[in-house]
Coordinates of N, CA and C in Angstrom, one line a residue:
X1 N -3.0 11.9 -8.1 CA -4.1 11.4 -7.4 C -3.7 10.2 -6.6
X2 N -4.1 10.2 -5.3 CA -3.7 9.1 -4.4 C -4.5 7.8 -4.8
X3 N -4.1 6.7 -4.3 CA -4.9 5.5 -4.5 C -6.3 5.5 -3.9
X4 N -6.4 6.1 -2.7 CA -7.7 6.2 -2.1 C -8.6 7.2 -2.9
X5 N -8.0 8.2 -3.5 CA -8.8 9.1 -4.4 C -9.3 8.4 -5.6
X6 N -8.4 7.6 -6.2 CA -8.7 6.8 -7.4 C -9.8 5.8 -7.1
X7 N -9.7 5.1 -6.0 CA -10.7 4.1 -5.5 C -12.0 4.8 -5.3
X8 N -12.0 5.9 -4.6 CA -13.3 6.6 -4.4 C -13.9 7.1 -5.7
X9 N -13.1 7.6 -6.6 CA -13.6 8.0 -7.9 C -14.3 6.9 -8.6
X10 N -13.7 5.7 -8.6 CA -14.4 4.6 -9.3 C -15.7 4.3 -8.7
X11 N -15.8 4.2 -7.4 CA -17.1 4.0 -6.7 C -18.1 5.1 -7.0
X12 N -17.7 6.3 -6.9 CA -18.6 7.4 -7.1 C -19.1 7.4 -8.6
X13 N -18.2 7.2 -9.5 CA -18.6 7.2 -10.9 C -19.5 6.0 -11.3
X14 N -19.0 4.8 -11.0 CA -19.7 3.6 -11.5 C -21.0 3.4 -10.7
X15 N -21.0 3.6 -9.4 CA -22.2 3.4 -8.6 C -23.0 4.7 -8.3
X16 N -22.5 5.8 -8.8 CA -23.2 7.1 -8.7 C -23.5 7.4 -7.2
X17 N -22.4 7.3 -6.4 CA -22.5 7.5 -4.9 C -21.9 8.8 -4.6
X18 N -22.4 9.4 -3.5 CA -21.9 10.6 -2.9 C -20.7 10.2 -2.0
X19 N -19.9 11.2 -1.6 CA -18.8 10.9 -0.7 C -19.3 10.3 0.6
X20 N -20.5 10.8 1.0 CA -21.0 10.4 2.3 C -21.5 8.9 2.3
X21 N -21.8 8.4 1.1 CA -22.4 7.1 1.0 C -21.3 6.0 0.7
X22 N -20.1 6.4 0.5 CA -19.0 5.5 0.1 C -18.8 4.4 1.1
X23 N -18.6 4.7 2.4 CA -18.2 3.8 3.4 C -19.3 2.8 3.7
X24 N -20.6 3.1 3.4 CA -21.7 2.2 3.7 C -22.1 1.4 2.4
X25 N -21.4 1.6 1.3 CA -21.8 1.0 0.1 C -21.6 -0.5 0.2
X26 N -22.6 -1.3 -0.2 CA -22.5 -2.8 -0.2 C -23.3 -3.3 -1.4
X27 N -22.8 -4.4 -1.9 CA -23.4 -5.1 -3.0 C -24.9 -5.4 -2.7
X28 N -25.7 -5.1 -3.7 CA -27.1 -5.2 -3.6 C -27.8 -4.3 -2.6
X29 N -27.1 -3.5 -1.9 CA -27.7 -2.5 -1.0 C -27.6 -1.1 -1.5
X30 N -26.9 -1.0 -2.6 CA -26.8 0.3 -3.3 C -27.6 0.1 -4.6
X31 N -28.3 1.1 -5.0 CA -29.2 1.0 -6.1 C -28.5 0.5 -7.4
X32 N -27.4 1.0 -7.7 CA -26.7 0.5 -9.0 C -25.7 -0.6 -8.8
X33 N -25.6 -1.1 -7.5 CA -24.6 -2.2 -7.3 C -25.4 -3.5 -7.3
X34 N -25.8 -3.9 -8.5 CA -26.4 -5.2 -8.8 C -25.3 -6.0 -9.5
X35 N -25.6 -7.1 -10.1 CA -24.6 -8.0 -10.7 C -23.9 -7.3 -11.9
X36 N -24.7 -6.5 -12.7 CA -24.1 -5.8 -13.8 C -23.2 -4.7 -13.3
X37 N -23.7 -3.9 -12.3 CA -22.9 -2.9 -11.7 C -21.6 -3.4 -11.0
X38 N -21.7 -4.6 -10.5 CA -20.6 -5.2 -9.9 C -19.5 -5.5 -10.9
X39 N -19.8 -6.1 -12.0 CA -18.9 -6.4 -13.1 C -18.3 -5.1 -13.6
X40 N -19.1 -4.1 -13.8 CA -18.6 -2.7 -14.2 C -17.6 -2.2 -13.2
X41 N -17.9 -2.3 -12.0 CA -17.1 -1.7 -10.9 C -15.8 -2.5 -10.9
X42 N -15.8 -3.8 -10.9 CA -14.6 -4.6 -10.9 C -13.7 -4.3 -12.1
X43 N -14.3 -4.2 -13.3 CA -13.5 -3.9 -14.5 C -12.9 -2.5 -14.4
X44 N -13.6 -1.5 -13.8 CA -13.0 -0.2 -13.6 C -11.9 -0.2 -12.6
X45 N -12.0 -1.0 -11.5 CA -10.9 -1.1 -10.5 C -9.7 -1.8 -11.2
X46 N -9.9 -2.8 -12.0 CA -8.8 -3.5 -12.7 C -8.1 -2.5 -13.6
X47 N -8.8 -1.7 -14.4 CA -8.2 -0.7 -15.3 C -7.5 0.4 -14.5
X48 N -8.1 0.9 -13.4 CA -7.6 2.0 -12.6 C -6.3 1.6 -12.0
X49 N -6.2 0.4 -11.5 CA -5.0 0.0 -10.7 C -4.1 -1.0 -11.5
X50 N -4.4 -1.2 -12.8 CA -3.6 -2.1 -13.7 C -3.4 -3.4 -13.1
X51 N -4.5 -4.1 -12.7 CA -4.4 -5.4 -12.1 C -5.4 -6.3 -12.7
X52 N -5.3 -7.6 -12.5 CA -6.3 -8.6 -12.9 C -6.7 -9.3 -11.7
X53 N -7.9 -9.1 -11.2 CA -8.4 -9.8 -10.0 C -8.7 -11.2 -10.2
X54 N -8.3 -12.0 -9.2 CA -8.6 -13.4 -9.2 C -10.1 -13.6 -9.0
X55 N -10.7 -14.7 -9.4 CA -12.1 -14.9 -9.3 C -12.6 -14.7 -7.8
X56 N -11.9 -15.3 -6.9 CA -12.4 -15.2 -5.5 C -12.3 -13.8 -5.0
X57 N -11.3 -13.0 -5.4 CA -11.2 -11.6 -5.1 C -12.3 -10.8 -5.7
X58 N -12.6 -11.1 -7.0 CA -13.6 -10.4 -7.8 C -15.0 -10.6 -7.1
X59 N -15.3 -11.8 -6.6 CA -16.5 -12.0 -5.9 C -16.5 -11.6 -4.5
X60 N -15.3 -11.4 -3.9 CA -15.2 -11.0 -2.5 C -15.4 -9.5 -2.3
X61 N -15.4 -8.7 -3.3 CA -15.6 -7.2 -3.2 C -17.1 -7.0 -3.0
X62 N -17.5 -7.1 -1.8 CA -18.9 -7.0 -1.5 C -19.3 -5.7 -0.7
X63 N -18.3 -4.9 -0.4 CA -18.5 -3.6 0.2 C -17.3 -2.7 -0.1
X64 N -17.5 -1.5 0.1 CA -16.4 -0.5 -0.1 C -15.2 -0.9 0.7
X65 N -15.4 -1.2 2.0 CA -14.2 -1.6 2.9 C -13.6 -2.9 2.5
X66 N -14.4 -3.9 2.1 CA -13.9 -5.2 1.7 C -13.0 -5.0 0.4
X67 N -13.4 -4.1 -0.5 CA -12.6 -3.9 -1.7 C -11.2 -3.3 -1.3
X68 N -11.1 -2.4 -0.4 CA -9.9 -1.8 0.1 C -9.0 -2.9 0.7
X69 N -9.6 -3.8 1.5 CA -8.9 -4.9 2.2 C -8.3 -5.8 1.1
X70 N -9.1 -6.2 0.1 CA -8.6 -7.1 -0.9 C -7.5 -6.5 -1.7
X71 N -7.7 -5.3 -2.2 CA -6.7 -4.6 -3.0 C -5.4 -4.4 -2.3
X72 N -5.5 -4.1 -1.0 CA -4.3 -3.8 -0.2 C -3.6 -5.1 0.2
X73 N -4.3 -6.1 0.6 CA -3.6 -7.3 1.1 C -3.2 -8.3 -0.1
X74 N -4.0 -8.3 -1.1 CA -3.8 -9.3 -2.2 C -3.0 -8.7 -3.4
X75 N -3.0 -7.4 -3.5 CA -2.4 -6.8 -4.7 C -1.4 -5.7 -4.4
X76 N -1.1 -5.5 -3.1 CA -0.1 -4.6 -2.7 C -0.4 -3.1 -2.9
X77 N -1.7 -2.8 -3.1 CA -2.1 -1.4 -3.3 C -2.2 -0.7 -2.0
X78 N -1.5 0.4 -1.8 CA -1.4 1.1 -0.5 C -2.5 2.2 -0.5
X79 N -3.2 2.3 0.5 CA -4.3 3.3 0.7 C -3.9 4.2 1.9
X80 N -3.7 5.4 1.7 CA -3.3 6.4 2.7 C -4.5 7.3 2.9
X81 N -4.8 7.7 4.2 CA -5.9 8.6 4.5 C -5.2 9.8 5.1
X82 N -5.6 11.0 4.7 CA -5.1 12.3 5.2 C -6.1 12.7 6.3
X83 N -5.7 12.6 7.5 CA -6.5 12.9 8.7 C -5.8 13.8 9.6
X84 N -6.5 14.5 10.5 CA -5.9 15.4 11.5 C -5.6 14.6 12.7
X85 N -4.6 15.1 13.4 CA -4.2 14.6 14.7 C -5.4 14.8 15.7
X86 N -6.1 15.9 15.5 CA -7.3 16.2 16.4 C -8.3 15.1 16.3
X87 N -8.5 14.6 15.1 CA -9.5 13.5 14.9 C -9.0 12.2 15.7
X88 N -7.7 11.9 15.6 CA -7.2 10.8 16.3 C -7.3 11.0 17.8
X89 N -7.0 12.2 18.3 CA -7.1 12.5 19.7 C -8.5 12.4 20.2
X90 N -9.5 12.9 19.4 CA -10.9 12.8 19.9 C -11.3 11.4 19.9
X91 N -10.9 10.6 18.9 CA -11.4 9.2 18.9 C -10.7 8.3 20.0
X92 N -9.6 8.7 20.4 CA -8.8 7.9 21.4 C -8.9 8.5 22.8
X93 N -9.3 9.8 22.9 CA -9.3 10.5 24.2 C -8.0 10.9 24.7
X94 N -7.0 11.0 23.8 CA -5.6 11.3 24.1 C -5.3 12.8 23.7
X95 N -4.3 13.3 24.4 CA -3.7 14.6 23.9 C -4.4 15.8 24.3
X96 N -3.7 16.9 24.0 CA -4.2 18.3 24.4 C -5.0 19.0 23.4
X97 N -5.3 18.4 22.3 CA -6.2 19.0 21.3 C -5.4 19.9 20.3
X98 N -4.1 19.9 20.2 CA -3.3 20.6 19.2 C -3.6 20.0 17.8
X99 N -3.4 20.8 16.8 CA -3.7 20.3 15.5 C -2.5 20.2 14.6
X100 N -2.4 19.1 13.9 CA -1.4 19.0 12.8 C -1.9 17.9 11.9
X101 N -1.2 17.6 10.8 CA -1.6 16.6 9.9 C -0.8 15.3 10.0
X102 N -1.5 14.2 9.7 CA -0.9 12.9 9.8 C -1.4 12.0 8.6
X103 N -0.7 11.0 8.3 CA -1.1 10.1 7.2 C -1.3 8.8 7.9
X104 N -2.4 8.1 7.7 CA -2.7 6.8 8.3 C -2.7 5.8 7.2
X105 N -1.8 4.8 7.3 CA -1.7 3.7 6.4 C -2.6 2.6 6.8
X106 N -3.5 2.2 5.9 CA -4.4 1.0 6.1 C -3.8 -0.1 5.3
X107 N -3.5 -1.2 6.0 CA -3.0 -2.4 5.3 C -3.7 -3.6 5.8

């Protein structure tokens, strides 16, 4: 299982989110992401990635994206996304529309 899959699994299980709701998940804007849900989420992230979050980082995870940023920048956890070249071409307006696979590293 990749790190992004592990990360998504934690968010889905602890906060009972669907895949479609992950990227918009924010503290106090998701039904189960209250103060108790936050501590449960953080504990699960620490267990999953075998890390101990600093207090500022623990409190800084206020959204799905912010958590990825903190874990990658402060703890060296790499997150790779499996996306198609077609998606990149469409979003940038480049290329002839051929299809292949690429991995995008978010750091």
